[in-house]
Short mmCIF file of C-alpha atoms and ligand atoms in Angstrom, two decimals:
data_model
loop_
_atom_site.label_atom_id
_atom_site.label_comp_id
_atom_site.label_asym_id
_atom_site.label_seq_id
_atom_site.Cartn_x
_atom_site.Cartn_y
_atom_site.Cartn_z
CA UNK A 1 -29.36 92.28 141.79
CA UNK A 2 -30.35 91.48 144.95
CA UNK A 3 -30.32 88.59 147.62
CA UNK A 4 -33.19 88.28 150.36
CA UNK A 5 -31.54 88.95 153.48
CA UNK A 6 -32.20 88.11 157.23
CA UNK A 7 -34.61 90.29 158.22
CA UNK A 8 -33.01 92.64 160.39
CA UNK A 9 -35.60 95.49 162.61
CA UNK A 10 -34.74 98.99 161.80
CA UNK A 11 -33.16 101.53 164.77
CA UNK A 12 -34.30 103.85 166.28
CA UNK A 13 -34.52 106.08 162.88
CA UNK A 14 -37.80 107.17 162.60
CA UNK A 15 -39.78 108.46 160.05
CA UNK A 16 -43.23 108.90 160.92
CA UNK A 17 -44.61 110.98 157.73
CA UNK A 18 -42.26 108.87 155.26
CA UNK A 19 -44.00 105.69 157.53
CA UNK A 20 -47.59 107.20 156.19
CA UNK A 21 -46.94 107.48 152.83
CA UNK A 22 -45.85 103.71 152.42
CA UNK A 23 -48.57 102.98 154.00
CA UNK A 24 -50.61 104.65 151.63
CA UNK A 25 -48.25 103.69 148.80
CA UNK A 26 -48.37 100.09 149.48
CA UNK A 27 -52.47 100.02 148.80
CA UNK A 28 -51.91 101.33 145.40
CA UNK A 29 -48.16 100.26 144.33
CA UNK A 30 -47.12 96.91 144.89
CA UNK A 31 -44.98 97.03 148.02
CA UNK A 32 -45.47 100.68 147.30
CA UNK A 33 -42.63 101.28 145.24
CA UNK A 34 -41.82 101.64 141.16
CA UNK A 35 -38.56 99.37 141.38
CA UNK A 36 -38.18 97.02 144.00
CA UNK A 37 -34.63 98.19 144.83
CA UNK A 38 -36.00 101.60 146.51
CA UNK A 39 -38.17 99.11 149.03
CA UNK A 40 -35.50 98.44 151.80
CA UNK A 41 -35.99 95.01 151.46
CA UNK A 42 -32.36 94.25 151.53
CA UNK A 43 -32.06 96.23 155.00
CA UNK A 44 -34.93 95.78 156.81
CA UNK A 45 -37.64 98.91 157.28
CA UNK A 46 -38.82 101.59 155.14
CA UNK A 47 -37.73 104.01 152.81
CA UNK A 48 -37.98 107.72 153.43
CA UNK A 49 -40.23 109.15 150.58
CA UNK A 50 -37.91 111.88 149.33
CA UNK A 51 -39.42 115.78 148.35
CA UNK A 52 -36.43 117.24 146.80
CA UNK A 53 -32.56 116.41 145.92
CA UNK A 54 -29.97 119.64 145.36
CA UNK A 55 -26.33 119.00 144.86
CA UNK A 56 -25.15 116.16 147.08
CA UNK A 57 -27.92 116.23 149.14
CA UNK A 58 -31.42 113.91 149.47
CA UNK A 59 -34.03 116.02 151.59
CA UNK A 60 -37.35 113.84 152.53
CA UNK A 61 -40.64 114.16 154.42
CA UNK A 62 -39.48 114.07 157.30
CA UNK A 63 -37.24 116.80 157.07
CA UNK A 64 -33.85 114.64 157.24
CA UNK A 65 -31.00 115.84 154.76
CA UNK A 66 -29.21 113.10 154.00
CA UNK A 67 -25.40 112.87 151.84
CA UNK A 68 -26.90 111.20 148.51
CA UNK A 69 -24.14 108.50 147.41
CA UNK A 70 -26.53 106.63 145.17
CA UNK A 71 -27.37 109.27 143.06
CA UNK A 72 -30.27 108.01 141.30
CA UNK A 73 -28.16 104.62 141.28
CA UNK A 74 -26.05 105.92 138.89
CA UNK A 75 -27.57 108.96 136.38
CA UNK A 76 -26.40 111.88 138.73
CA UNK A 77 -22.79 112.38 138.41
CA UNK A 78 -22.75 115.97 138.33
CA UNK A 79 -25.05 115.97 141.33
CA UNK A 80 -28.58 117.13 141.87
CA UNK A 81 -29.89 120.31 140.02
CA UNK A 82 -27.20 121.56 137.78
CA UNK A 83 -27.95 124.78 137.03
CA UNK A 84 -26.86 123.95 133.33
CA UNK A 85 -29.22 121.08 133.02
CA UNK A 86 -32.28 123.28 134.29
CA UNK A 87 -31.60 125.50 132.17
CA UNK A 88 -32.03 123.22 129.22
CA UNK A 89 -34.77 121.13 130.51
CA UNK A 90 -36.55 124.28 131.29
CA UNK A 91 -36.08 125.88 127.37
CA UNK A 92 -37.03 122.63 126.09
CA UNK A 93 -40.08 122.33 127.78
CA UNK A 94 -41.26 125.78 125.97
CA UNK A 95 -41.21 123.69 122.44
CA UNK A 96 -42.97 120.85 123.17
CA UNK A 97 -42.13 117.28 125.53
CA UNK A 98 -42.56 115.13 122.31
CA UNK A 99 -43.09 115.11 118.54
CA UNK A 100 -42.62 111.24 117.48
CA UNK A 101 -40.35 112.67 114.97
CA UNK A 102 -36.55 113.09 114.12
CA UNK A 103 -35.22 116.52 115.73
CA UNK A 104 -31.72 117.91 115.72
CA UNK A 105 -31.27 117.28 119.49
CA UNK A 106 -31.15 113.76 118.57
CA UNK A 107 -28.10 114.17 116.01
CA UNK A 108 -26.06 116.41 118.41
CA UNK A 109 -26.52 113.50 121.36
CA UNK A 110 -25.78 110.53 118.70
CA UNK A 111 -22.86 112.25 117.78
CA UNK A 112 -21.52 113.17 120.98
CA UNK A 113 -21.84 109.23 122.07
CA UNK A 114 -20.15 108.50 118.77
CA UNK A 115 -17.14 110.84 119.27
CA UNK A 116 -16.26 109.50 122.91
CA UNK A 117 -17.18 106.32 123.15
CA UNK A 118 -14.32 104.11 121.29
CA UNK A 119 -16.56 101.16 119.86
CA UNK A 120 -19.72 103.15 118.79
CA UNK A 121 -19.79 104.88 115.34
CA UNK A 122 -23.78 104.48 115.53
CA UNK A 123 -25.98 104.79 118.36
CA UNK A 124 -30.32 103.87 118.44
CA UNK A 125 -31.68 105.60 121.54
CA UNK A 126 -34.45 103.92 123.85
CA UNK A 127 -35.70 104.83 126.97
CA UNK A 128 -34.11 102.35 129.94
CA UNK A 129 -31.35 99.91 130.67
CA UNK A 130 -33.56 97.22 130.11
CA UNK A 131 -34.44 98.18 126.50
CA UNK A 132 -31.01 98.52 125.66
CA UNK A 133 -29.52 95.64 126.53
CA UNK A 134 -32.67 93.98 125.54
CA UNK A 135 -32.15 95.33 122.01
CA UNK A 136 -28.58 94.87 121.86
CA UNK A 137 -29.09 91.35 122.76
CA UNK A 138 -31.54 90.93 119.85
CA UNK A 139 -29.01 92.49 117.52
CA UNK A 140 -26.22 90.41 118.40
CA UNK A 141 -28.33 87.64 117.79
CA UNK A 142 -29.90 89.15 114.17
CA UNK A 143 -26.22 89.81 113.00
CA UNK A 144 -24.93 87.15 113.86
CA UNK A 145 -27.44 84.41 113.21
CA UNK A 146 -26.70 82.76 116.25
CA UNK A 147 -29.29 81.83 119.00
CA UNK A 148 -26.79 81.67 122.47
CA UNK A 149 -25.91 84.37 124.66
CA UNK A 150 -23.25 84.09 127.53
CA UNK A 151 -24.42 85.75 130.71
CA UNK A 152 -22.04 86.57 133.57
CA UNK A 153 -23.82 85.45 136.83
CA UNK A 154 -23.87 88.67 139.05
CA UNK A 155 -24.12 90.88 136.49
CA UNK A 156 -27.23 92.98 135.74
CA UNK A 157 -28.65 93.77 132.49
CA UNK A 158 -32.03 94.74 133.36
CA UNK A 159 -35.45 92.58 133.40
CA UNK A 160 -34.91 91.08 129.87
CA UNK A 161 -36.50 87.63 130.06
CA UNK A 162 -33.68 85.80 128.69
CA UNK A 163 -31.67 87.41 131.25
CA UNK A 164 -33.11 87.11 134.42
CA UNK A 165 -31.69 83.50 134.68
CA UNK A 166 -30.05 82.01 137.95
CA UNK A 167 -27.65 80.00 138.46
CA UNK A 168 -28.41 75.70 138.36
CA UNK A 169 -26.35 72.63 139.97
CA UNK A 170 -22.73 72.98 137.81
CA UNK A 171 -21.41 76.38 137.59
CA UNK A 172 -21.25 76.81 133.98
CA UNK A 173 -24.45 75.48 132.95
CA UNK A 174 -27.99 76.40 131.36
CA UNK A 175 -29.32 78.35 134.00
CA UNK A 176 -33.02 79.00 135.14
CA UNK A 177 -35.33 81.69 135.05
CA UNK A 178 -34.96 83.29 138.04
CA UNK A 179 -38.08 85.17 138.60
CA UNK A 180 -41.96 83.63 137.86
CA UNK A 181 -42.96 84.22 134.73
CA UNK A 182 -40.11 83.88 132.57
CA UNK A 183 -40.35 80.86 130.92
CA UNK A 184 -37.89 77.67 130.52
CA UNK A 185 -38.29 78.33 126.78
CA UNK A 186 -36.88 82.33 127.21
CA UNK A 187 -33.94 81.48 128.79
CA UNK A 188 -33.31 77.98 127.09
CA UNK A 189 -30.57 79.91 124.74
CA UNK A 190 -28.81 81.49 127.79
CA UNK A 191 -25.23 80.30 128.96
CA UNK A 192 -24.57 81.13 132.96
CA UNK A 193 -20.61 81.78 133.53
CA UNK A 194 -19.10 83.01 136.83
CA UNK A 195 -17.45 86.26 136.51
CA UNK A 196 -13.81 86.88 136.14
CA UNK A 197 -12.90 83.38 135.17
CA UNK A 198 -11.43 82.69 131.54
CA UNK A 199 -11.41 79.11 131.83
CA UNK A 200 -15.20 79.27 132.33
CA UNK A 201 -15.58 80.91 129.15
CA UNK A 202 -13.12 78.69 127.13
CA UNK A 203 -15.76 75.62 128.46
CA UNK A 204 -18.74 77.21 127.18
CA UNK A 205 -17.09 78.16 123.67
CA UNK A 206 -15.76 74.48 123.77
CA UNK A 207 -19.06 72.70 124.24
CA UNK A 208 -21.57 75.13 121.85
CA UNK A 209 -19.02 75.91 118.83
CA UNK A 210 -20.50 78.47 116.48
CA UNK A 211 -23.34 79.07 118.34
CA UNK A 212 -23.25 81.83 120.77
CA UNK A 213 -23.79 85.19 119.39
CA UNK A 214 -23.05 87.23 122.16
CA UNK A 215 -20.95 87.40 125.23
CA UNK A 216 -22.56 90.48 127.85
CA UNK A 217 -21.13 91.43 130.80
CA UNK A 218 -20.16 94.68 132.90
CA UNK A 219 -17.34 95.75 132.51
CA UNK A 220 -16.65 96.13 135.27
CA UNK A 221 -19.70 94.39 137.59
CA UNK A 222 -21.64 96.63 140.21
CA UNK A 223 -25.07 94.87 140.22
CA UNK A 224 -23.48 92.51 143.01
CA UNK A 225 -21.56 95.39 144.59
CA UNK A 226 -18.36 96.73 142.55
CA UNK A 227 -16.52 94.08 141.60
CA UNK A 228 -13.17 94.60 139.13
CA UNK A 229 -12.06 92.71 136.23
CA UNK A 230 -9.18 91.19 136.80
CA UNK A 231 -5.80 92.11 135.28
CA UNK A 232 -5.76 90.72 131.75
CA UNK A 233 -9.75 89.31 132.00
CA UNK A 234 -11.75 91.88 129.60
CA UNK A 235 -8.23 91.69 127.27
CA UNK A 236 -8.77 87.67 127.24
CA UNK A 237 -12.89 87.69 126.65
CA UNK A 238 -11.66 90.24 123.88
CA UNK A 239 -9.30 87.71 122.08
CA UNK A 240 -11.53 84.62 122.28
CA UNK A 241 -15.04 86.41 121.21
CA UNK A 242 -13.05 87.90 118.04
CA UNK A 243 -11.51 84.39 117.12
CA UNK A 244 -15.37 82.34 117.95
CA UNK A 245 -17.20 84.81 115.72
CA UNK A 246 -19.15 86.07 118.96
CA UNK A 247 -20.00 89.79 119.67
CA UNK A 248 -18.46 90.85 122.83
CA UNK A 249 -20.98 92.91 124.70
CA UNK A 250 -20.60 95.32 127.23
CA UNK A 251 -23.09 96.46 129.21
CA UNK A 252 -21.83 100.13 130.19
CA UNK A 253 -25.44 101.17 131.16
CA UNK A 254 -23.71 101.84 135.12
CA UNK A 255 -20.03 102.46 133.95
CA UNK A 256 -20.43 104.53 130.64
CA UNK A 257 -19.35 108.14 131.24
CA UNK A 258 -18.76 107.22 134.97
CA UNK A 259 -15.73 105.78 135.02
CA UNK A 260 -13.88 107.77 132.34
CA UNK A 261 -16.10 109.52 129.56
CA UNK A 262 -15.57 106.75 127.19
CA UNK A 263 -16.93 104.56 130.05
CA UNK A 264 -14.74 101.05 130.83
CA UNK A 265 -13.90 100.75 127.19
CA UNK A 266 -11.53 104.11 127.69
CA UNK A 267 -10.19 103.03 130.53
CA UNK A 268 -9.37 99.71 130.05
CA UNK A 269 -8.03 99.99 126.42
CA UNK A 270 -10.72 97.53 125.41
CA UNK A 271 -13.21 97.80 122.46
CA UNK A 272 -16.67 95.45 122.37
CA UNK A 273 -18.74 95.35 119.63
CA UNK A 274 -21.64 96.11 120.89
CA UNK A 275 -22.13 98.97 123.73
CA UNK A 276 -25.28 99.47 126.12
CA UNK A 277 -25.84 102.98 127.45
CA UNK A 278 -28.22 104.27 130.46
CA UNK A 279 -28.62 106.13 133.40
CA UNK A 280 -25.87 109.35 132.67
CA UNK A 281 -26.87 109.72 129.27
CA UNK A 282 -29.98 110.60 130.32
CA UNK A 283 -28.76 113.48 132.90
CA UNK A 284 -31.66 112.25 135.15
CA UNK A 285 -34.24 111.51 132.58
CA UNK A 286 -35.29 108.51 130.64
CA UNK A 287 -33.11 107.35 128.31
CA UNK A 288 -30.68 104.63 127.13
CA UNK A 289 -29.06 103.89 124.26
CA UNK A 290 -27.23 100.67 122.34
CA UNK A 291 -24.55 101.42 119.84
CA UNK A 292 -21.77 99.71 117.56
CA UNK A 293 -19.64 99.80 114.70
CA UNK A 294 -21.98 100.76 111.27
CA UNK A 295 -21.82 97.56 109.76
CA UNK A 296 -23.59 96.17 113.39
CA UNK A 297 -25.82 98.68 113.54
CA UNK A 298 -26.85 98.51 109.79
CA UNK A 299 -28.66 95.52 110.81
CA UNK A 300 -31.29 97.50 112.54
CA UNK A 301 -34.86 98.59 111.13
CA UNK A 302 -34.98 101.12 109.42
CA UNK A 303 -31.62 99.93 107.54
CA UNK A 304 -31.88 96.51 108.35
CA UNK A 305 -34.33 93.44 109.18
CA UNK A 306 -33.70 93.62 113.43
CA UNK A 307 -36.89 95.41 115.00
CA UNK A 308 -36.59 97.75 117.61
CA UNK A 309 -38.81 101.06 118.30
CA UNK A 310 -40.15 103.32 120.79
CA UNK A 311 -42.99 106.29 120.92
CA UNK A 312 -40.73 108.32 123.02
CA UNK A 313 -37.10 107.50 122.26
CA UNK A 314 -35.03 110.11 121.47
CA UNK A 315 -37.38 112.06 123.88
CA UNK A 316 -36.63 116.27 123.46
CA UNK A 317 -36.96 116.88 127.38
CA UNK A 318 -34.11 113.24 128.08
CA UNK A 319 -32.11 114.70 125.39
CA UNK A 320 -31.79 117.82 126.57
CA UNK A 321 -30.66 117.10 129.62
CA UNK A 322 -28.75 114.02 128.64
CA UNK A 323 -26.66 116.31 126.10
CA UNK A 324 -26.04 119.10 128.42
CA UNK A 325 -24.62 116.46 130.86
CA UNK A 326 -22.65 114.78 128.76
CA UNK A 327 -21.26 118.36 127.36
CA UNK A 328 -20.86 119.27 131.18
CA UNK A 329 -18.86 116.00 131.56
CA UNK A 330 -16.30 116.62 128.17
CA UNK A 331 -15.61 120.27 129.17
CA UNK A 332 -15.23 119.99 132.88
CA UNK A 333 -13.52 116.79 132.92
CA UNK A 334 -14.74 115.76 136.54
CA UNK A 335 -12.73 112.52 136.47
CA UNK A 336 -9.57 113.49 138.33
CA UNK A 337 -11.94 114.99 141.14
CA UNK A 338 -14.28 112.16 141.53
CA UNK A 339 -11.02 109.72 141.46
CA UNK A 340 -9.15 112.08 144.29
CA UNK A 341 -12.55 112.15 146.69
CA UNK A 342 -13.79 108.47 145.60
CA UNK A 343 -9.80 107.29 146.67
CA UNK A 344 -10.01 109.70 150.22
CA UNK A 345 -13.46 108.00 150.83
CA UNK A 346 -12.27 104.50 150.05
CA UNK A 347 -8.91 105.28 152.01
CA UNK A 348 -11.51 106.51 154.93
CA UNK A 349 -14.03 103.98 155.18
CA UNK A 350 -10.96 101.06 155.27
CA UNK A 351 -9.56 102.86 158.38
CA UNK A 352 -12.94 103.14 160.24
CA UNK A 353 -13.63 99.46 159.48
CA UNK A 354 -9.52 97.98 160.27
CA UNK A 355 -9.88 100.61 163.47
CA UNK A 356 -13.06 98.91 164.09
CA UNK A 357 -11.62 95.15 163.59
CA UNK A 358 -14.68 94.63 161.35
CA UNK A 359 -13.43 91.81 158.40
CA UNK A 360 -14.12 93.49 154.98
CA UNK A 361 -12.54 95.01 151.62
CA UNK A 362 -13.41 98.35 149.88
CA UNK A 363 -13.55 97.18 145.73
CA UNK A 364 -13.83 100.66 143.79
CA UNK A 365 -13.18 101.96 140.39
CA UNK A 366 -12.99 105.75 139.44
CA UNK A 367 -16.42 106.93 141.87
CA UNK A 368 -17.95 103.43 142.26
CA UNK A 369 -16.89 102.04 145.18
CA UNK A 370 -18.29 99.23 147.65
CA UNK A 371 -17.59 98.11 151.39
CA UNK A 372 -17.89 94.22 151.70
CA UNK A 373 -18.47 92.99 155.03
CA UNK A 374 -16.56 89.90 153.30
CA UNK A 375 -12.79 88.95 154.71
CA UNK A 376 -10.67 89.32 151.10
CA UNK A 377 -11.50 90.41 147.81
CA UNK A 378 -14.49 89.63 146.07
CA UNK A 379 -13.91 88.64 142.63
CA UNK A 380 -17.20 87.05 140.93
CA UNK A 381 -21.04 86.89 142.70
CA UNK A 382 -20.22 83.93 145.03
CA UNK A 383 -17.23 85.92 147.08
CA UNK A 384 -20.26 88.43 147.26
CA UNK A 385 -23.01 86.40 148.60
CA UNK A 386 -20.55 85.19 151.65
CA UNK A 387 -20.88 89.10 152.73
CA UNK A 388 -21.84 89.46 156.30
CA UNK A 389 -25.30 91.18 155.41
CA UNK A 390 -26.94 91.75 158.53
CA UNK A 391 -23.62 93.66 159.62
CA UNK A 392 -24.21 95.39 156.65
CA UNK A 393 -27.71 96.07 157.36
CA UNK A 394 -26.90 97.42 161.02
CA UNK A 395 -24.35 99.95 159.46
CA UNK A 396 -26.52 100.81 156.91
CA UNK A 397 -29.32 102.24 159.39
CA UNK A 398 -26.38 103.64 161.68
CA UNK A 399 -25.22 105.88 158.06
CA UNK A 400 -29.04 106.55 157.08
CA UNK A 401 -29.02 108.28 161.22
CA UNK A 402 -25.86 110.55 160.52
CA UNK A 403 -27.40 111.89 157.35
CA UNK A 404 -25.56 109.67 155.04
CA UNK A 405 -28.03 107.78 152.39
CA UNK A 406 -26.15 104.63 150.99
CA UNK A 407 -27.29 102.20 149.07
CA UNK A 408 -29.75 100.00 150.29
CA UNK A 409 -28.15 96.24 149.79
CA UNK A 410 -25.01 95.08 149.74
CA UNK A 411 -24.69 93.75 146.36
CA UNK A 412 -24.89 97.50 144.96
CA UNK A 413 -22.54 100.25 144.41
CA UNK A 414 -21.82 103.81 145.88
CA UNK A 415 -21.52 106.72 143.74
CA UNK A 416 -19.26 110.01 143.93
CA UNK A 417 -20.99 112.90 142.37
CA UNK A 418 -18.64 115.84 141.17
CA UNK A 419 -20.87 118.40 143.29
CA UNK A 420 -19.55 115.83 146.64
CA UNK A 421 -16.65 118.25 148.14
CA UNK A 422 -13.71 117.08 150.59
CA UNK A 423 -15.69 118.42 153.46
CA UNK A 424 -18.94 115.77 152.81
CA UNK A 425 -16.31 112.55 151.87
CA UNK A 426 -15.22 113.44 155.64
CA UNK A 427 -18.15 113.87 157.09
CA UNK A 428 -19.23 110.33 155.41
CA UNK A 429 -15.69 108.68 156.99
CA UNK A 430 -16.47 110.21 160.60
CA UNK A 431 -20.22 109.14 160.16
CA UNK A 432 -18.68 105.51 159.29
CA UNK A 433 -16.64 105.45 162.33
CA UNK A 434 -19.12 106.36 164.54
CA UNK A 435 -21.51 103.50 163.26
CA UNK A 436 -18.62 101.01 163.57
CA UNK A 437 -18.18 101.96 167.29
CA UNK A 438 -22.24 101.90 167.55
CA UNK A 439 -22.26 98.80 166.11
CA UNK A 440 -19.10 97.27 168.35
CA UNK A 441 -20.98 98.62 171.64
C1 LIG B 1 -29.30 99.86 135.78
C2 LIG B 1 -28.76 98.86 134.85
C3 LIG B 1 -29.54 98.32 133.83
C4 LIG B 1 -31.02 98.56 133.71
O1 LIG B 1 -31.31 99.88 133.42
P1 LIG B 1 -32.83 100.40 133.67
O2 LIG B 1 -32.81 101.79 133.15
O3 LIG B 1 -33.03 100.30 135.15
O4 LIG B 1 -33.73 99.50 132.92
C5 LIG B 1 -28.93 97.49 132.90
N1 LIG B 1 -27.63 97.21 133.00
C6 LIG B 1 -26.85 97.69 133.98
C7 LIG B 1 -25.41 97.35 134.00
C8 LIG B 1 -27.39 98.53 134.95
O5 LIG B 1 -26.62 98.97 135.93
#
């Protein structure tokens, strides 16, 4: 998810009451954050400690506004405080936060996912990323009676054991775990395989017939900054999974209802098996989900012999706001507007940086978009790791000084909200080429 950088020193950006409370964080928290993401490592510094988000605007401590384009990395499409998803967050408050049993909320969610997204006719709701990709690993596995799952290197899924697994020698190989604590043992059943390459994938099918349950991927990957499928890629995974007996996987916890509402699936014309959900179905709360055809999912406990659980899955207060979003999202149709602004801001940040001479390519699908301080396209994670990151890190402080908040590493993606008008994507591409000229001296 991401590298560690050359330290860079922050500007001239102060933020001396944000600068107290990591301070006071970091004696209680471990490098005083919940997810190690929000800490700035990437960049160099310290985070402002935000008070309140409205629209597409982050306000902190410090009294900075700032134009939010990671929107909760990912959850806040529609923008900060929808009136809409008050609204229902507040009336579900007045009935109780949680019941640890089945209520109607539930149904209408399930069947929302069902109806718009193409591979899921049943849907099990958890409460993060993690758990569903964790789970929908497990079922793949359960189903399928295999033990072997193909990873994509690059691609997120969480901090599932068995997936937090780098990279070794060859570059389709057993990998290794990639953070302390995760055994040998936990990832001893997971296949590494660069991303966009189909000849990758015909080697590990090749050497470990009949044995790999799943294949998971993104999509479309933005856990090492947004990078595309090729042309004909997800078509050519979709072919050789169906005729090896493996479920296809995809892992639509970032894309799902972002890039179309049917997430990558829609808009590529491609159905998986199994389907991860997170971040937008939750509107801003906890929750997740992992879904497939019936016959898949009738493999899961109650039904079936796979465990999974969770005391608050299916949580009234994530429900409610995750249904009202994804309502929002079906009757408003914000697509064509995020793709018009996302294309002006991708259009806008490629001028500042050609004006600017600076070597570098702007990757985006629908509102997920990222600048690469790399010379070319960037088509799997080692393209991405030849980024020039300390150029990044310089124009990331120069942004986070015009009021524009992006996200904090290179090997992540930018998000359009639908409350983002023309007037802020402008603001963000003068911002940009004033950084770029800061930067040049
Ligand atoms: C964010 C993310 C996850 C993990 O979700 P959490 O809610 O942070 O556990 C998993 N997969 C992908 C593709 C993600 O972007």
């Amino acid at each position: 998810m991401s590298l560690s950088t050359p330290a860079v020193s922050m500007p001239e950006f102060v933020l001396p009451l944000s600068h107290e409370a990591f301070l006071r964080a970091n004696r209680v928290i471990p490098g005083g954050v919940n997810s190690p993401a929000r800490a700035f490592g990437a960049v160099g510094g310290e985070p402002p400690f935000i008070t309140k988000a409205e629209g597409p605007y982050l306000y902190d401590l410090d009294g900075h506004q700032y134009l939010d384009y990671i929107g909760s990395w990912g959850p806040m499409i529609l923008g900060h405080g929808r009136p809409e998803v008050k609204r229902a967050l507040a009336e579900a408050v007045e009935t109780g936060t949680s019941y640890g049993a089945p209520t109607l909320r539930e149904v209408e969610i399930a069947e929302l996912v069902a109806q718009v997204v193409p591979s899921i006719e049943k849907v099990r709701f958890v409460s993060s990323g993690t758990e569903a990709a964790m789970s929908a690993a497990r079922l793949a596995r359960g189903a399928t009676g295999r033990p072997k799952l193909i990873k994509m290197i690059g691609c997120y899924h969480g901090h599932v054991d068995a997936l937090l697994v780098q990279a070794g020698s060859a570059a389709t190989t057993l990998g290794t775990p990639n953070s302390p604590g995760v055994t040998q043992g936990a990832v001893a059943d997971t296949i590494l395989c660069p991303f966009n390459s189909i000849e990758a994938v015909r080697e590990i099918f090749a050497a470990y017939p009949g044995e790999i349950a799943a294949l998971l991927m993104e999509p479309i990957a933005g856990n090492m900054g947004l990078v595309p499928p090729r042309p004909g890629y997800l078509e050519a995974l979709r072919e050789i999974t169906e005729r090896e007996g493996t479920l296809l996987m995809f892992d639509e916890v970032m894309t799902g209802f972002r890039v179309a509402l049917g997430g990558a699936q829609e808009l590529y014309g491609v159905t998986p098996d199994l389907t991860a959900l997170g971040k937008i179905i939750g509107g801003g709360l906890p929750a997740a989900a992992y879904g497939a055809r019936a016959e898949i999912m009738d493999h899961v406990s109650p039904v079936g012999p796979v465990y999974q659980a969770g005391t608050l899955a299916g949580n009234p207060l994530a429900t409610a706001a995750g249904l009202t979003t994804l309502r929002l999202l079906r009757d408003e149709n914000p697509y064509p507007k995020l793709e018009a602004l996302s294309a002006r801001l991708e259009e806008g940040l490629h001028r500042a940086a050609s004006d600017a001479k600076v070597p570098h390519v702007v990757q985006r699908v629908g509102s997920m978009l990222t600048l690469f301080f790399h010379d070319g396209p960037v088509y799997d994670y080692d393209d991405a790791k030849r980024s020039d990151l300390k150029l990044f890190a310089r124009f990331f402080w120069e942004m986070m000084a015009r009021g524009v908040y992006l996200p904090c590493s290179q090997f992540e993606a930018m998000f359009v909200s639908a409350a983002h008008t023309e007037a802020d994507i402008d603001f963000t591409i003068r911002a940009a080429e004033e950084a770029f000229k800061a930067i040049r001296g």
